[in-house]
Coordinates of C-alpha atoms in Angstrom, one line a residue:
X1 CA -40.6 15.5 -22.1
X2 CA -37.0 14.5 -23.9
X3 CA -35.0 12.7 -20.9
X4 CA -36.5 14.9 -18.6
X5 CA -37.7 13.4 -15.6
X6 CA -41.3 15.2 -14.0
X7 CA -41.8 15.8 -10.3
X8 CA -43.9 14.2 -8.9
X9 CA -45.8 16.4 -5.7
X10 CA -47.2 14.3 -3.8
X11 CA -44.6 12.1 -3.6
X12 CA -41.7 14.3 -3.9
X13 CA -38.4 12.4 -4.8
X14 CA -36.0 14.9 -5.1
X15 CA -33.9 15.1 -8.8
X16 CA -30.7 13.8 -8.5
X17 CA -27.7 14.6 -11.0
X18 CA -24.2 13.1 -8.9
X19 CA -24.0 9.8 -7.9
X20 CA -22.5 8.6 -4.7
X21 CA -20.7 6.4 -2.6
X22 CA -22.1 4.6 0.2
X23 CA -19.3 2.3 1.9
X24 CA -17.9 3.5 5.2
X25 CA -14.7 1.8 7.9
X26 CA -13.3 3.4 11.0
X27 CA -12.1 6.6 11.3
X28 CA -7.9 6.4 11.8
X29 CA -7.0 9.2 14.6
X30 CA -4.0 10.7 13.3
X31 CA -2.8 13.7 15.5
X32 CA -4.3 17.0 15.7
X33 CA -2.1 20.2 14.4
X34 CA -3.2 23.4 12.8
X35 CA -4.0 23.9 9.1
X36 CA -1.2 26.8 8.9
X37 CA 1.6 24.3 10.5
X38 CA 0.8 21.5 7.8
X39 CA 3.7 19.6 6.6
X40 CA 3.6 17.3 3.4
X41 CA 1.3 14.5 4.1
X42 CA 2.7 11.6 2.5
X43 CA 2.7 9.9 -0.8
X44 CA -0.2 8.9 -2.8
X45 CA -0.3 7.0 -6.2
X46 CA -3.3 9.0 -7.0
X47 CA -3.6 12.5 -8.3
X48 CA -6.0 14.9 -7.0
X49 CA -7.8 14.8 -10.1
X50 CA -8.1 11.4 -10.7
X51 CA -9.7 11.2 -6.8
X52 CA -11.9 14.1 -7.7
X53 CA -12.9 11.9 -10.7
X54 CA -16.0 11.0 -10.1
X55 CA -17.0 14.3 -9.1
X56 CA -17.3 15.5 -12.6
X57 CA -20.2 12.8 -13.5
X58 CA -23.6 14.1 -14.3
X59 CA -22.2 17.7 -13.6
X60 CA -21.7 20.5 -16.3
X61 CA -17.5 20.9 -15.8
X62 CA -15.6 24.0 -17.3
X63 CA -11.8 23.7 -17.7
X64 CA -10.5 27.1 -17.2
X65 CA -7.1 28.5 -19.3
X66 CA -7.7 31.6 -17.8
X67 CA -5.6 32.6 -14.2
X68 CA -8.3 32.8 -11.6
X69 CA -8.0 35.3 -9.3
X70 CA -8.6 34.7 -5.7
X71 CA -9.8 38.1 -3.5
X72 CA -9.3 38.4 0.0
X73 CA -10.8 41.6 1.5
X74 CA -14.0 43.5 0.7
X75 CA -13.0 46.3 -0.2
X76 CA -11.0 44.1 -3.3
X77 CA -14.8 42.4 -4.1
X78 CA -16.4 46.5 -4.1
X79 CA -13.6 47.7 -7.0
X80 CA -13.7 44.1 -9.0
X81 CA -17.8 45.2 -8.8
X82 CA -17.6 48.6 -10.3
X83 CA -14.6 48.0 -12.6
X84 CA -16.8 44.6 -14.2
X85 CA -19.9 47.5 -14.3
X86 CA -17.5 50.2 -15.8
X87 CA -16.4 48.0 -18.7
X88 CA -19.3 45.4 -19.4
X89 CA -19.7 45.9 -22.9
X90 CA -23.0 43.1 -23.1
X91 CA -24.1 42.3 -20.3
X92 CA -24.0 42.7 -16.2
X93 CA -25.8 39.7 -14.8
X94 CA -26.0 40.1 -10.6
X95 CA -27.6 37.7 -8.1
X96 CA -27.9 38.3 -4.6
X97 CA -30.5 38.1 -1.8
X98 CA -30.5 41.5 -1.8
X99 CA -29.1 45.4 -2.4
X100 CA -28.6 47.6 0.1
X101 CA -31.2 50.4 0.5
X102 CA -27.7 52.6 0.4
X103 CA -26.1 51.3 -2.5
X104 CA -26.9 54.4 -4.3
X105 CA -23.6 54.4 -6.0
X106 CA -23.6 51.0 -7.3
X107 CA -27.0 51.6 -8.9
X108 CA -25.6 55.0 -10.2
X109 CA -23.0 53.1 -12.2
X110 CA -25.9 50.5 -13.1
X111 CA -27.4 53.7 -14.6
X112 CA -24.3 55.0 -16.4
X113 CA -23.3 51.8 -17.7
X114 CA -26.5 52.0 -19.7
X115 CA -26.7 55.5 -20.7
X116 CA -23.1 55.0 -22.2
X117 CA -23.7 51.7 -24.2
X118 CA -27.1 51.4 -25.7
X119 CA -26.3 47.7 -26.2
X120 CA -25.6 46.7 -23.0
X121 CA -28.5 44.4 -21.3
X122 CA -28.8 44.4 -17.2
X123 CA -30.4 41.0 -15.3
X124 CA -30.8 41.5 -11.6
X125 CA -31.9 38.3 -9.5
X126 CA -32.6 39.0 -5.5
X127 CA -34.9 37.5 -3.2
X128 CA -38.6 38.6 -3.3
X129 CA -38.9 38.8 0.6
X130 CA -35.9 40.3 1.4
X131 CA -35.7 42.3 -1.6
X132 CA -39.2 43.8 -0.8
X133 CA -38.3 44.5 3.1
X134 CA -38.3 48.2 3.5
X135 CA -36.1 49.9 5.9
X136 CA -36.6 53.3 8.0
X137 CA -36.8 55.4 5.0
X138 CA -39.3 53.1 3.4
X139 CA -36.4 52.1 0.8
X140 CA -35.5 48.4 -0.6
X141 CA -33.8 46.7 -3.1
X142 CA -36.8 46.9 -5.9
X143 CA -37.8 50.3 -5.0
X144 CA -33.6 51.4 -5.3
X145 CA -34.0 49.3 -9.0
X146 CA -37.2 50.1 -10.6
X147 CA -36.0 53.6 -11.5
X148 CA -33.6 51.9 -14.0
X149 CA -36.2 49.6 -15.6
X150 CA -38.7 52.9 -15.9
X151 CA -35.4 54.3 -17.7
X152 CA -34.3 52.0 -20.2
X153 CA -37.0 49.5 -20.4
X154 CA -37.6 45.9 -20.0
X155 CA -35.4 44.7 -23.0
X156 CA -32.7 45.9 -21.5
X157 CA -33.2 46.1 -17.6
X158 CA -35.0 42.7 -16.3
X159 CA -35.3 43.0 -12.2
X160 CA -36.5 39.5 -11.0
X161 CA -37.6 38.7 -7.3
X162 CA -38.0 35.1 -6.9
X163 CA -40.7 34.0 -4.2
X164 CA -40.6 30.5 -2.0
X165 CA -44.0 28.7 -2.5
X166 CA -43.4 27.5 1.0
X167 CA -45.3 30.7 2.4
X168 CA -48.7 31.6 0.6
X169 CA -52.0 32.1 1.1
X170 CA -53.0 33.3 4.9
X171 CA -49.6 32.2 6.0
X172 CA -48.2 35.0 3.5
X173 CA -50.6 37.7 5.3
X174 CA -49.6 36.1 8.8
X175 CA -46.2 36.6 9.0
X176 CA -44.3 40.0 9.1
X177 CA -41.4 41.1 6.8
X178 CA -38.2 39.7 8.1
X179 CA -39.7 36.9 10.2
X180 CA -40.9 35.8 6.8
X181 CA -37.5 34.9 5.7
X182 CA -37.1 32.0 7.5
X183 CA -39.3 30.2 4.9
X184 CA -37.0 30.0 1.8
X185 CA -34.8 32.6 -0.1
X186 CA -33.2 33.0 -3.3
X187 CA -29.1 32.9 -2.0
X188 CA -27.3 32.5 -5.1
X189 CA -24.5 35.0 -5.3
X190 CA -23.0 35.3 -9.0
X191 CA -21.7 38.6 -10.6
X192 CA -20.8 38.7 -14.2
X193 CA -19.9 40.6 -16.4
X194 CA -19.2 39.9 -20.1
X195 CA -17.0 36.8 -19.5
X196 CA -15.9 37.7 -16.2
X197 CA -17.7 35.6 -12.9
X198 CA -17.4 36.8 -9.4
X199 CA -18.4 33.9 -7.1
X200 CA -19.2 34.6 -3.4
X201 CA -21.1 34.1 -0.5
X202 CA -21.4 37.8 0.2
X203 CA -24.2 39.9 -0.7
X204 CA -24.2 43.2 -2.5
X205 CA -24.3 45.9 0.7
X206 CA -22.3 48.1 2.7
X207 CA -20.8 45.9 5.1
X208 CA -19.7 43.3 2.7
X209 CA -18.0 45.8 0.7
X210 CA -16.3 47.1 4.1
X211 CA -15.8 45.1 7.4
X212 CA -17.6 41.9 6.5
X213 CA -15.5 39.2 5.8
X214 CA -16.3 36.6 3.0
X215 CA -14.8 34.6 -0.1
X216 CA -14.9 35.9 -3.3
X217 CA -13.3 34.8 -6.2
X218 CA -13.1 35.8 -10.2
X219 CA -13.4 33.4 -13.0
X220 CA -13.3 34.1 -16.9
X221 CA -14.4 32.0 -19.7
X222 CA -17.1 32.4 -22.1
X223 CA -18.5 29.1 -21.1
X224 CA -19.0 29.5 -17.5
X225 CA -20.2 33.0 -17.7
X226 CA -22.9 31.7 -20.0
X227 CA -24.2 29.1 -17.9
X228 CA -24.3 31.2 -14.9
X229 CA -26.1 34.1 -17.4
X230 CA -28.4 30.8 -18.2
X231 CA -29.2 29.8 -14.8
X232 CA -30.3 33.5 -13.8
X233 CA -32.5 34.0 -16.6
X234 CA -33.8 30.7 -15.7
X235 CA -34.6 31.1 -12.6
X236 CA -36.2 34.8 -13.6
X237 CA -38.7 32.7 -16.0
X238 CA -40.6 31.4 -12.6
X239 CA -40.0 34.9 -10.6
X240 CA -41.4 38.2 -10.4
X241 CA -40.6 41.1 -12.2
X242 CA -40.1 44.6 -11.2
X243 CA -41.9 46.8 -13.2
X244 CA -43.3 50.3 -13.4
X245 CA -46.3 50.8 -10.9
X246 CA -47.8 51.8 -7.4
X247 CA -46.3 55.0 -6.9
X248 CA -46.2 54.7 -3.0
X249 CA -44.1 51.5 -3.3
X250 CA -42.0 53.0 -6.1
X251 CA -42.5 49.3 -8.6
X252 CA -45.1 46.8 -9.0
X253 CA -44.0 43.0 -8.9
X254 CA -45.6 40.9 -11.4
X255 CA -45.1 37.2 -12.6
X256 CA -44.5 35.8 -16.5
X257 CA -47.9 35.3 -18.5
X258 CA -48.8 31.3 -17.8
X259 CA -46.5 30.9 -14.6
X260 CA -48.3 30.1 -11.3
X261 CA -47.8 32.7 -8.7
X262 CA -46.4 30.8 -6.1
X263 CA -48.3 32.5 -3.3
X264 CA -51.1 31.8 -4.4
X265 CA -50.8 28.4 -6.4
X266 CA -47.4 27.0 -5.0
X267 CA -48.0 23.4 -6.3
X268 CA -48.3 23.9 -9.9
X269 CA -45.3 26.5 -9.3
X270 CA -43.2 23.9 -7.9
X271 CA -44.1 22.0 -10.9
X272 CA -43.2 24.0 -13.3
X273 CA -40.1 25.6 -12.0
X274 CA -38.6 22.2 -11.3
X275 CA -39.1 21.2 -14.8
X276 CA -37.4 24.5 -15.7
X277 CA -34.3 23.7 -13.7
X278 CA -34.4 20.4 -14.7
X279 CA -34.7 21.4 -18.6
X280 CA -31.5 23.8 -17.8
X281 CA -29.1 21.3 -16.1
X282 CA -29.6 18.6 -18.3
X283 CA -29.0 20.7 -21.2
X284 CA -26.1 22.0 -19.4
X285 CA -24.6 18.6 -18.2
X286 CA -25.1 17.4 -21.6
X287 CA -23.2 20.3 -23.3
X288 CA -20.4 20.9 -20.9
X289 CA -19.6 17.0 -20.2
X290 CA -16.0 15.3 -20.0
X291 CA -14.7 12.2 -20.4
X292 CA -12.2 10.9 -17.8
X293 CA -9.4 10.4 -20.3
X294 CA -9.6 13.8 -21.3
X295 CA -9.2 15.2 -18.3
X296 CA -5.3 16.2 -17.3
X297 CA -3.5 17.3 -14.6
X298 CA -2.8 20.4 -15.7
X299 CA -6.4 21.1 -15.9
X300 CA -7.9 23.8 -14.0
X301 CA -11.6 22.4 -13.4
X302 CA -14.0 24.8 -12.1
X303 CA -18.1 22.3 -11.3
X304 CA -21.0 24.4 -10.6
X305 CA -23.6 22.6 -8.5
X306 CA -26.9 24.4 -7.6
X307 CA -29.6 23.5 -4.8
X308 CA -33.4 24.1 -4.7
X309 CA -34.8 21.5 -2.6
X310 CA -38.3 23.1 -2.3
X311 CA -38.3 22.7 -6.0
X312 CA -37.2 19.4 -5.9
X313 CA -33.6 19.7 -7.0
X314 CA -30.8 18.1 -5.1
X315 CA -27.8 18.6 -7.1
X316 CA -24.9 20.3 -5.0
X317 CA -26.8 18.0 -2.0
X318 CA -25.4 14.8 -4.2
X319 CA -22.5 16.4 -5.1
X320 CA -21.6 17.2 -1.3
X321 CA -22.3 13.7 -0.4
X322 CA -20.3 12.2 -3.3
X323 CA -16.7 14.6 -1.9
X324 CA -17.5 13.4 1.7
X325 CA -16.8 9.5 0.3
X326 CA -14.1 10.5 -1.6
X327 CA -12.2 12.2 1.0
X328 CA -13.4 9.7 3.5
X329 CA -12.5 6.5 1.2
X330 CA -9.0 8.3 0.4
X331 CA -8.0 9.2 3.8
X332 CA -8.4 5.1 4.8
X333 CA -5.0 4.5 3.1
X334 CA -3.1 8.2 3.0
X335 CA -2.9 11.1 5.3
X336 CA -5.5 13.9 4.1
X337 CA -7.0 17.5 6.0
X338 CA -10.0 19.4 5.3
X339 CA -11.0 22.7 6.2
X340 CA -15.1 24.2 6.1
X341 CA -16.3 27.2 7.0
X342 CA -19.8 29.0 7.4
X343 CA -20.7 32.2 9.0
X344 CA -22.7 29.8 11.9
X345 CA -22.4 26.9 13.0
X346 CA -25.3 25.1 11.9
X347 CA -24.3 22.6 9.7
X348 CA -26.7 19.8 8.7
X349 CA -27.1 16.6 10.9
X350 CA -25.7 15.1 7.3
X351 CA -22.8 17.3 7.2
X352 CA -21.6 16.9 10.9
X353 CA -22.3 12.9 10.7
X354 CA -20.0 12.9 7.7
X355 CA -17.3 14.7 9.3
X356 CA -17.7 13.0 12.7
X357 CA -17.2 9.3 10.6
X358 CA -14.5 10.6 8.2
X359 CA -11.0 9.0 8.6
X360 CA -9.9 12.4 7.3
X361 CA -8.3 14.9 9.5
X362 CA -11.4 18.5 9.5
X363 CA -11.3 21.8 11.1
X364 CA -14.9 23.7 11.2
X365 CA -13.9 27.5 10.9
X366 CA -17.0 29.4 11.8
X367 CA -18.2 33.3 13.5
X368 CA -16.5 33.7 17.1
X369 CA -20.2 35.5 18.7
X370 CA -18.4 38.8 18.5
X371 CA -17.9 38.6 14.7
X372 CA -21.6 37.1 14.3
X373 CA -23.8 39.4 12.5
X374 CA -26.3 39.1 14.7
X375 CA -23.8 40.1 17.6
X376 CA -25.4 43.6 18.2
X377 CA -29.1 42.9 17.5
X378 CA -32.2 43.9 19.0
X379 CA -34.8 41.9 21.0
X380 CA -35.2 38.2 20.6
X381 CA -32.3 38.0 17.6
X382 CA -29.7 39.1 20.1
X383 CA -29.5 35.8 21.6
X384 CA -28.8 33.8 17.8
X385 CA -24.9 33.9 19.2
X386 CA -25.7 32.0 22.3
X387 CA -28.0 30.0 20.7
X388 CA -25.2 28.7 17.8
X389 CA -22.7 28.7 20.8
X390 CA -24.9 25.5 22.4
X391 CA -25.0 23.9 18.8
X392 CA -21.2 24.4 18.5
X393 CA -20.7 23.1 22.6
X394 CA -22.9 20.0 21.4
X395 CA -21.0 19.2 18.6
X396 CA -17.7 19.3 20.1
X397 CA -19.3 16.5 22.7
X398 CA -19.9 14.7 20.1
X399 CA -16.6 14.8 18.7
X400 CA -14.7 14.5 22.3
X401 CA -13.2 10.8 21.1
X402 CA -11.5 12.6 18.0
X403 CA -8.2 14.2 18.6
X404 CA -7.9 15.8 15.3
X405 CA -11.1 17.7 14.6
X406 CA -10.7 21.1 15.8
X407 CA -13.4 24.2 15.8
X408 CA -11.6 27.2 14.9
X409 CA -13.5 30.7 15.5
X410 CA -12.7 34.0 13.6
X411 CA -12.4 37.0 15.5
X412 CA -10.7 40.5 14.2
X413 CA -12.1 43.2 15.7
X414 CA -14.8 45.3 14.2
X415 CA -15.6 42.7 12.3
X416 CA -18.2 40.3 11.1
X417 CA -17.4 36.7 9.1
X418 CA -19.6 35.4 6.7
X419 CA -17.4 33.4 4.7
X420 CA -17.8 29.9 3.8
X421 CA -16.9 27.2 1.9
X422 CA -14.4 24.1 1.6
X423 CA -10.5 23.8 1.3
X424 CA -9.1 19.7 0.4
X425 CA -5.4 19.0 1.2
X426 CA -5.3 15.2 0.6
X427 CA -1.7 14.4 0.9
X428 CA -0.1 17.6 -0.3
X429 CA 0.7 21.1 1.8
X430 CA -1.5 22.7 -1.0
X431 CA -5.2 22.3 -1.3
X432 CA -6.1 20.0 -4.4
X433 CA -9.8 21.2 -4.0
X434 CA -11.9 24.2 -3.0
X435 CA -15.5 25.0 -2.9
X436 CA -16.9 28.7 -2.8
X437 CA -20.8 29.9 -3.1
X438 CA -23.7 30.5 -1.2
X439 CA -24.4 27.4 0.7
X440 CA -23.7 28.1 4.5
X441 CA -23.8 23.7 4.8
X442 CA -26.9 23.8 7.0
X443 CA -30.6 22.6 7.4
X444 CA -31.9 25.9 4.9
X445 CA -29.0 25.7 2.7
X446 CA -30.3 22.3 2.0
X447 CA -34.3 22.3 2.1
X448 CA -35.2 26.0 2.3
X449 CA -32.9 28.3 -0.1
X450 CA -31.9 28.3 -3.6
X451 CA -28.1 27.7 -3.3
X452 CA -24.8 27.8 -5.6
X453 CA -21.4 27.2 -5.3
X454 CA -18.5 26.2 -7.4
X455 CA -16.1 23.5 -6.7
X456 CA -12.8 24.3 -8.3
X457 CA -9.9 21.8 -8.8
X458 CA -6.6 23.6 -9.8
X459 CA -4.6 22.5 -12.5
X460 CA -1.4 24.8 -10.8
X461 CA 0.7 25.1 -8.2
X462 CA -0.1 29.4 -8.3
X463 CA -3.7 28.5 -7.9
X464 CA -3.1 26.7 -5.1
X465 CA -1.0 28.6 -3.3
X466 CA -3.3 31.5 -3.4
X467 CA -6.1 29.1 -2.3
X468 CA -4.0 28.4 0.4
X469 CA -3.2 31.4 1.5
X470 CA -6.5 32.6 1.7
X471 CA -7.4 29.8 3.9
X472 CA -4.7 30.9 6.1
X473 CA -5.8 34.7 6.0
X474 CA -8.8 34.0 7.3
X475 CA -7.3 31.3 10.0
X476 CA -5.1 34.3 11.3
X477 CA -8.1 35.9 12.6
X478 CA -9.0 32.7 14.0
X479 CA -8.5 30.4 17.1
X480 CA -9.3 26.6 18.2
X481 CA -11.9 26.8 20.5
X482 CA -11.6 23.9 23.7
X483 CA -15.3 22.1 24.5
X484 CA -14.8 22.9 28.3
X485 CA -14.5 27.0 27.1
X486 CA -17.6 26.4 25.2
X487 CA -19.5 24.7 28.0
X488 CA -17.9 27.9 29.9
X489 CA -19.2 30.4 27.7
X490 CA -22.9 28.1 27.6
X491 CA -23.4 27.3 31.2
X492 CA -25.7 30.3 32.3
X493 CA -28.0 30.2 29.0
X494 CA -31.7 30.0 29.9
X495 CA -33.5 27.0 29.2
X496 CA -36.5 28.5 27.1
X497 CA -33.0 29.3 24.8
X498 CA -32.4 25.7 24.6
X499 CA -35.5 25.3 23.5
X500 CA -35.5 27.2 20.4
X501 CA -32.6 25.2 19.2
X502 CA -34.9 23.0 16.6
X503 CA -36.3 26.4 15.0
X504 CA -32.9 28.0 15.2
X505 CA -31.4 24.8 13.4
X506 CA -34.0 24.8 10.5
X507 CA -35.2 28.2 10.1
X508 CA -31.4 30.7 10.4

């Protein structure tokens, strides 16, 4: 194939697209204060996007004219959904692990939006296992969906489930719907609509609409809605369609003519769907590239970065490891402050080694147990809280030396957090960087799921202030957490708990 490097399976090197830096020195130890009392950091010859640089090689990057808008509460991501469904006049493009057995209205607009305009087209990506699992009523996402591909047909309503090939054969039979998760999922969140881009972490149910707290945030241009349309419709070529069938199920899922099913033949699906992805980003790198010198500013750069380990693509792993050495390399000669969040605290061995050797100032925002959505769960999965409350005890042991890397835990009640994502403040009180997306920053996001997320430079001071100021929204429902509360809150867990910690760390 044309520049198109093959994967190799039984010696799986994973496809890299971002270089990165290696060199490392000492950490400096400058003083620890909160992200919302954050003075001015001190000069820098450097701009933000001349740090950034080198971020943008071997990456598709979009510069944006258009004023992003940055949404705060879910209730604000619910209307942005239904008024981009309401006024779509080509396409609706949605990817999430799932939809809600009760989202009966959403898929009622769905439906309308259709009956209205007889040119509008519908693609719907969501995870094959999780958009499968049936709930008390016997409902799920492709049994909610099929009625609308029965209605207006597969040119214009494409429902596709994609499958892990980690779990196949007997293993498939063996293990029971939820437990089968754990495996690999497709986690992408991206919701357009015409020209419009929603980009999240949060899925497309009631609780994310209501009292689950994520990041969501809209982006229009042409370019970037295409690629995103691109990706989906790649990623539907190696995954199974919903389509008119069993009547007890409600659908029938069936794959593309000449694509390997991936439960039953997973290497020659790995194969093939790696050579998919790999066709798509190098056609998109290719077409959406920049040169340095043309890069100002005043440019408001939004870099879309996709993982699929298990398929043997390592982009937004590269990319990830490429911002760690900047920040790291930067914050050796100026004063600089990052913020990351995920719903748990699980971040990669990776991730915590490069924040526990970075000279840069970091706060980890993550779910206080109480705002964990596995808080009030039954049986075994009750005790996922405690469990992430030893991981988060350990790290802050390991990070006892640093006096300015602080674990902050959000807490509002009634509430559950499931945002995540990246804020960069290198010598500024604004952020010069964010990253928003699916990737939670640990073990699955990296190996197990199919991950995306957008890391946005702003070209504005408005940008960044409402980048900012959703940082500090979601810090106001936060607190610092001390390691002698967490060794507190840790100190009567069983031992078999402890034991589970290598599954928890891979597997949730």
């Amino acid at each position: 194939m044309n520049g198109i490097r093959r994967l190799v399976l039984q010696n799986v090197r994973p496809r890299t697209l971002c270089a990165h830096y290696s060199a490392r020195a000492a950490p400096q130890r400058p003083k620890q204060t909160r992200l919302s009392a954050q003075s001015n950091l001190g000069p820098s010859a450097m701009s933000a996007h001349q740090v950034f640089a080198p971020l943008t090689k071997g990456c598709p990057v979009f510069k944006i004219s258009q004023p992003i808008t940055v949404l705060r509460e879910p209730q604000q991501f619910y209307k942005q959904l239904i008024h981009g469904i309401k006024h779509a006049q080509r396409h609706i493009c949605l990817s999430s692990l799932y939809i809600g057995s009760e989202e009966t209205e959403l898929v009622a607009e769905l439906k309308n939006a259709l009956a209205r305009n007889t040119k509008l087209q519908v693609r719907v990506l969501l995870d094959c296992l999780r958009g499968t699992r049936t709930d008390s009523a016997g409902m799920s996402s492709a049994a909610l969906l099929a009625p609308l591909v029965q209605q207006f047909g597969e040119e214009r309503v494409q429902v596709f489930m994609y499958h892990t090939p980690a779990l196949s054969g007997l293993s498939k039979q063996a293990w029971p719907q939820r437990y089968n998760e754990t495996f690999g999922l497709q986690h992408i969140k991206a919701y357009i609509f015409d020209d419009d881009v929603i980009i999240s972490g949060a899925n497309l149910s009631r609780d994310y609409f209501t009292n689950r707290q994520d990041r969501y945030m809209r982006i229009s241009d042409p370019q970037f809605s295409d690629y995103f349309v691109r990706l989906v419709s790649t990623i539907g070529q190696f995954s199974f369609r919903v389509l008119n069938g069993d009547q007890a199920a409600g659908y029938k899922l069936e794959m593309a003519d000449g694509v390997a099913d991936p439960t039953r033949d997973p290497r020659e699906f790995v194969r093939e769907a790696n050579e998919l992805m790999a066709q798509f980003l190098h056609r998109a790198e290719i077409e959406h590239a920049v040169e340095a010198g043309s890069i100002s500013e005043h440019d408001t750069l939004a870099i879309p970065t996709v993982q699929m380990r298990q398929l043997g693509i390592t982009q937004d792993e590269s990319h990830m490891r490429e911002f760690f050495e900047l920040v790291h390399a930067f914050a050796r000669n100026y004063k600089s402050r990052s913020l990351m969040a995920s719903a748990y605290f699980n971040f990669s061995d990776q991730y915590k080694r490069s924040v526990l050797d970075s000279a840069s100032r970091w706060d980890l925002l993550v779910a206080s147990p109480q705002a964990n959505g596995f808080y009030t769960a039954q049986g075994i999965s009750q005790y996922i809280p405690d469990m992430y409350s030893i991981i988060e005890h350990e790290f802050a042991h390991m990070a006892r030396a640093r006096n300015d890397i602080s674990i902050e835990e959000y807490m509002r009640d009634g509430w559950t957090f499931h945002g995540k994502g990246v804020w960069s403040y290198l010598n500024q009180p604004l952020p010069q960087l964010t990253m928003i997306g699916s990737p939670n920053y640990g073990y699955r996001s990296i190996y197990r799921d199919l991950e995306a997320q957008v890391t946005v430079v702003p070209g504005n001071t408005q940008l960044q202030k409402d980048i900012h100021q959703e940082a500090l929204g979601l810090l106001a429902h936060s607190k610092i957490v001390s390691q002698d509360e967490l060794k507190q809150r840790t100190r009567g867990s069983p031992l078999w708990l402890r034991g589970l910690k290598p599954f928890v760390m891979k597997k949730m």
